């Protein structure tokens, strides 16, 4: 998790706040670190998710595929922060958070199973309960794959099963394209939609999803930032005895 003290930014010319921390060449802070609505082009060369058009003709809406940033922007006219995520981005970021618990150094994967905007279950790739972790005892590699851990999707399905929770009709938010086995397990569990932001090698997931009529949505990776500005929320106060620059919010 990123400490709120490290994500404070100066106001941009639009009044929006840059969630990326990238700086516009004008010295003003670009609202997102992408194409600057002042008319100058941000060095990233990416598309401006504010929807504002650059008067110079540079930059602009050039991406054909809908990006996560497009989905994230909530117009401030409603009085909401511009970083307020869409539901898809919200659950993908939860999947990213789940992946932080992964115990295999070969890959970190997270999965969140959601029904009717309700988190039913979460999982990450990790060993069986009570068994040694890859990080402590090493990976068990068979045919090029570590078999010590269950994959995130399987662990999420197993968690739901242990608690008797319904998965029929649910959506799986996964940090990466499921492997063939996980794809089949998701389908058999009744998952009807899968949302991912990165690929996985040698998987037949898309073929099986197509056969089963499961909707597959590819999005770009959400920003790796959690927006929580405790210092500037008017009704929230940091604990007084932890209010210094070395408090524990940035450490494990
Ligand atoms: Zn491993
Ligand atoms: Zn898998």
mmCIF file of C-alpha atoms in Angstrom, residues 88-215:
data_model
loop_
_atom_site.group_PDB
_atom_site.id
_atom_site.type_symbol
_atom_site.label_atom_id
_atom_site.label_comp_id
_atom_site.label_asym_id
_atom_site.label_seq_id
_atom_site.Cartn_x
_atom_site.Cartn_y
_atom_site.Cartn_z
ATOM 1 C CA UNK A 88 -14.534 -2.958 -12.699
ATOM 2 C CA UNK A 89 -11.484 -0.962 -11.651
ATOM 3 C CA UNK A 90 -12.481 -1.188 -7.998
ATOM 4 C CA UNK A 91 -12.647 -4.979 -8.068
ATOM 5 C CA UNK A 92 -9.501 -5.307 -10.195
ATOM 6 C CA UNK A 93 -7.627 -3.225 -7.639
ATOM 7 C CA UNK A 94 -8.936 -5.563 -4.928
ATOM 8 C CA UNK A 95 -7.548 -8.464 -6.975
ATOM 9 C CA UNK A 96 -4.200 -6.658 -7.145
ATOM 10 C CA UNK A 97 -4.323 -6.238 -3.384
ATOM 11 C CA UNK A 98 -5.093 -9.945 -2.903
ATOM 12 C CA UNK A 99 -2.059 -10.804 -5.031
ATOM 13 C CA UNK A 100 0.177 -9.191 -2.412
ATOM 14 C CA UNK A 101 -0.513 -12.284 -0.250
ATOM 15 C CA UNK A 102 0.839 -14.678 -2.925
ATOM 16 C CA UNK A 103 3.611 -17.002 -1.757
ATOM 17 C CA UNK A 104 5.218 -18.201 -5.003
ATOM 18 C CA UNK A 105 8.055 -16.057 -6.347
ATOM 19 C CA UNK A 106 7.384 -17.228 -9.898
ATOM 20 C CA UNK A 107 4.156 -15.246 -10.106
ATOM 21 C CA UNK A 108 1.829 -13.194 -7.945
ATOM 22 C CA UNK A 109 -1.820 -13.525 -8.870
ATOM 23 C CA UNK A 110 -5.009 -12.347 -7.194
ATOM 24 C CA UNK A 111 -8.662 -13.176 -7.813
ATOM 25 C CA UNK A 112 -11.876 -11.635 -6.511
ATOM 26 C CA UNK A 113 -15.222 -13.321 -7.141
ATOM 27 C CA UNK A 114 -18.092 -10.866 -7.221
ATOM 28 C CA UNK A 115 -21.836 -11.380 -7.388
ATOM 29 C CA UNK A 116 -24.167 -8.414 -7.797
ATOM 30 C CA UNK A 117 -21.342 -6.015 -6.799
ATOM 31 C CA UNK A 118 -20.781 -8.043 -3.648
ATOM 32 C CA UNK A 119 -17.411 -9.641 -2.937
ATOM 33 C CA UNK A 120 -18.132 -13.321 -2.404
ATOM 34 C CA UNK A 121 -14.601 -14.601 -2.128
ATOM 35 C CA UNK A 122 -10.957 -13.708 -2.716
ATOM 36 C CA UNK A 123 -7.873 -15.774 -3.465
ATOM 37 C CA UNK A 124 -4.206 -15.619 -4.342
ATOM 38 C CA UNK A 125 -1.737 -18.250 -5.453
ATOM 39 C CA UNK A 126 -0.532 -19.911 -2.292
ATOM 40 C CA UNK A 127 0.172 -23.225 -0.613
ATOM 41 C CA UNK A 128 -2.457 -25.453 0.965
ATOM 42 C CA UNK A 129 -3.392 -24.457 4.529
ATOM 43 C CA UNK A 130 -0.602 -25.515 6.886
ATOM 44 C CA UNK A 131 1.805 -26.468 4.103
ATOM 45 C CA UNK A 132 5.212 -24.863 3.487
ATOM 46 C CA UNK A 133 5.398 -21.837 1.229
ATOM 47 C CA UNK A 134 7.512 -21.505 -1.898
ATOM 48 C CA UNK A 135 9.190 -18.524 -0.272
ATOM 49 C CA UNK A 136 10.420 -20.655 2.631
ATOM 50 C CA UNK A 137 10.891 -24.130 1.129
ATOM 51 C CA UNK A 138 11.296 -23.375 -2.557
ATOM 52 C CA UNK A 139 9.065 -24.039 -5.518
ATOM 53 C CA UNK A 140 8.064 -27.561 -6.588
ATOM 54 C CA UNK A 141 8.512 -27.315 -10.342
ATOM 55 C CA UNK A 142 6.967 -30.026 -12.515
ATOM 56 C CA UNK A 143 6.968 -29.650 -16.298
ATOM 57 C CA UNK A 144 7.884 -25.998 -15.992
ATOM 58 C CA UNK A 145 5.155 -25.138 -13.484
ATOM 59 C CA UNK A 146 5.296 -24.732 -9.717
ATOM 60 C CA UNK A 147 2.764 -27.186 -8.279
ATOM 61 C CA UNK A 148 3.208 -26.297 -4.605
ATOM 62 C CA UNK A 149 0.510 -23.648 -4.724
ATOM 63 C CA UNK A 150 -3.109 -23.519 -5.699
ATOM 64 C CA UNK A 151 -3.770 -20.785 -8.199
ATOM 65 C CA UNK A 152 -5.662 -17.684 -7.104
ATOM 66 C CA UNK A 153 -8.870 -18.634 -8.917
ATOM 67 C CA UNK A 154 -8.928 -22.135 -7.376
ATOM 68 C CA UNK A 155 -8.287 -20.730 -3.911
ATOM 69 C CA UNK A 156 -11.100 -18.205 -4.359
ATOM 70 C CA UNK A 157 -13.495 -20.943 -5.476
ATOM 71 C CA UNK A 158 -12.391 -23.149 -2.553
ATOM 72 C CA UNK A 159 -12.932 -20.302 -0.087
ATOM 73 C CA UNK A 160 -16.461 -19.843 -1.381
ATOM 74 C CA UNK A 161 -17.073 -23.594 -1.103
ATOM 75 C CA UNK A 162 -15.822 -23.717 2.496
ATOM 76 C CA UNK A 163 -18.296 -21.013 3.438
ATOM 77 C CA UNK A 164 -21.187 -22.314 1.353
ATOM 78 C CA UNK A 165 -21.313 -19.253 -0.890
ATOM 79 C CA UNK A 166 -23.064 -19.183 -4.259
ATOM 80 C CA UNK A 167 -20.942 -18.445 -7.352
ATOM 81 C CA UNK A 168 -23.493 -18.996 -10.116
ATOM 82 C CA UNK A 169 -23.667 -15.893 -12.274
ATOM 83 C CA UNK A 170 -20.657 -14.269 -10.594
ATOM 84 C CA UNK A 171 -17.826 -12.289 -12.171
ATOM 85 C CA UNK A 172 -14.167 -13.230 -11.625
ATOM 86 C CA UNK A 173 -11.704 -10.335 -11.436
ATOM 87 C CA UNK A 174 -8.229 -11.744 -11.957
ATOM 88 C CA UNK A 175 -4.853 -10.064 -12.271
ATOM 89 C CA UNK A 176 -4.003 -12.246 -15.250
ATOM 90 C CA UNK A 177 -5.649 -14.492 -17.820
ATOM 91 C CA UNK A 178 -6.505 -17.760 -16.052
ATOM 92 C CA UNK A 179 -4.576 -20.897 -16.937
ATOM 93 C CA UNK A 180 -6.532 -23.613 -18.722
ATOM 94 C CA UNK A 181 -7.354 -25.498 -15.513
ATOM 95 C CA UNK A 182 -8.507 -22.392 -13.651
ATOM 96 C CA UNK A 183 -10.587 -21.271 -16.621
ATOM 97 C CA UNK A 184 -12.384 -24.608 -16.635
ATOM 98 C CA UNK A 185 -12.897 -24.464 -12.870
ATOM 99 C CA UNK A 186 -14.357 -20.937 -13.095
ATOM 100 C CA UNK A 187 -16.761 -22.060 -15.818
ATOM 101 C CA UNK A 188 -17.807 -25.152 -13.847
ATOM 102 C CA UNK A 189 -18.385 -23.008 -10.755
ATOM 103 C CA UNK A 190 -20.878 -20.886 -12.686
ATOM 104 C CA UNK A 191 -18.783 -17.785 -13.365
ATOM 105 C CA UNK A 192 -20.335 -15.848 -16.263
ATOM 106 C CA UNK A 193 -17.839 -13.030 -16.741
ATOM 107 C CA UNK A 194 -14.061 -12.775 -16.354
ATOM 108 C CA UNK A 195 -12.146 -9.467 -16.172
ATOM 109 C CA UNK A 196 -8.350 -9.454 -16.509
ATOM 110 C CA UNK A 197 -5.552 -6.972 -17.183
ATOM 111 C CA UNK A 198 -2.607 -9.196 -18.114
ATOM 112 C CA UNK A 199 -1.983 -12.332 -20.141
ATOM 113 C CA UNK A 200 -0.722 -15.791 -19.239
ATOM 114 C CA UNK A 201 1.308 -18.165 -21.355
ATOM 115 C CA UNK A 202 0.034 -21.379 -22.932
ATOM 116 C CA UNK A 203 -3.557 -21.026 -21.809
ATOM 117 C CA UNK A 204 -6.684 -22.179 -23.585
ATOM 118 C CA UNK A 205 -8.831 -20.012 -21.320
ATOM 119 C CA UNK A 206 -10.308 -17.866 -24.082
ATOM 120 C CA UNK A 207 -11.282 -20.911 -26.137
ATOM 121 C CA UNK A 208 -13.107 -22.470 -23.181
ATOM 122 C CA UNK A 209 -14.732 -19.159 -22.223
ATOM 123 C CA UNK A 210 -16.017 -18.779 -25.777
ATOM 124 C CA UNK A 211 -17.396 -22.300 -25.814
ATOM 125 C CA UNK A 212 -19.150 -21.728 -22.495
ATOM 126 C CA UNK A 213 -20.468 -18.275 -23.375
ATOM 127 C CA UNK A 214 -18.445 -16.621 -20.601
ATOM 128 C CA UNK A 215 -17.812 -12.936 -21.282
#
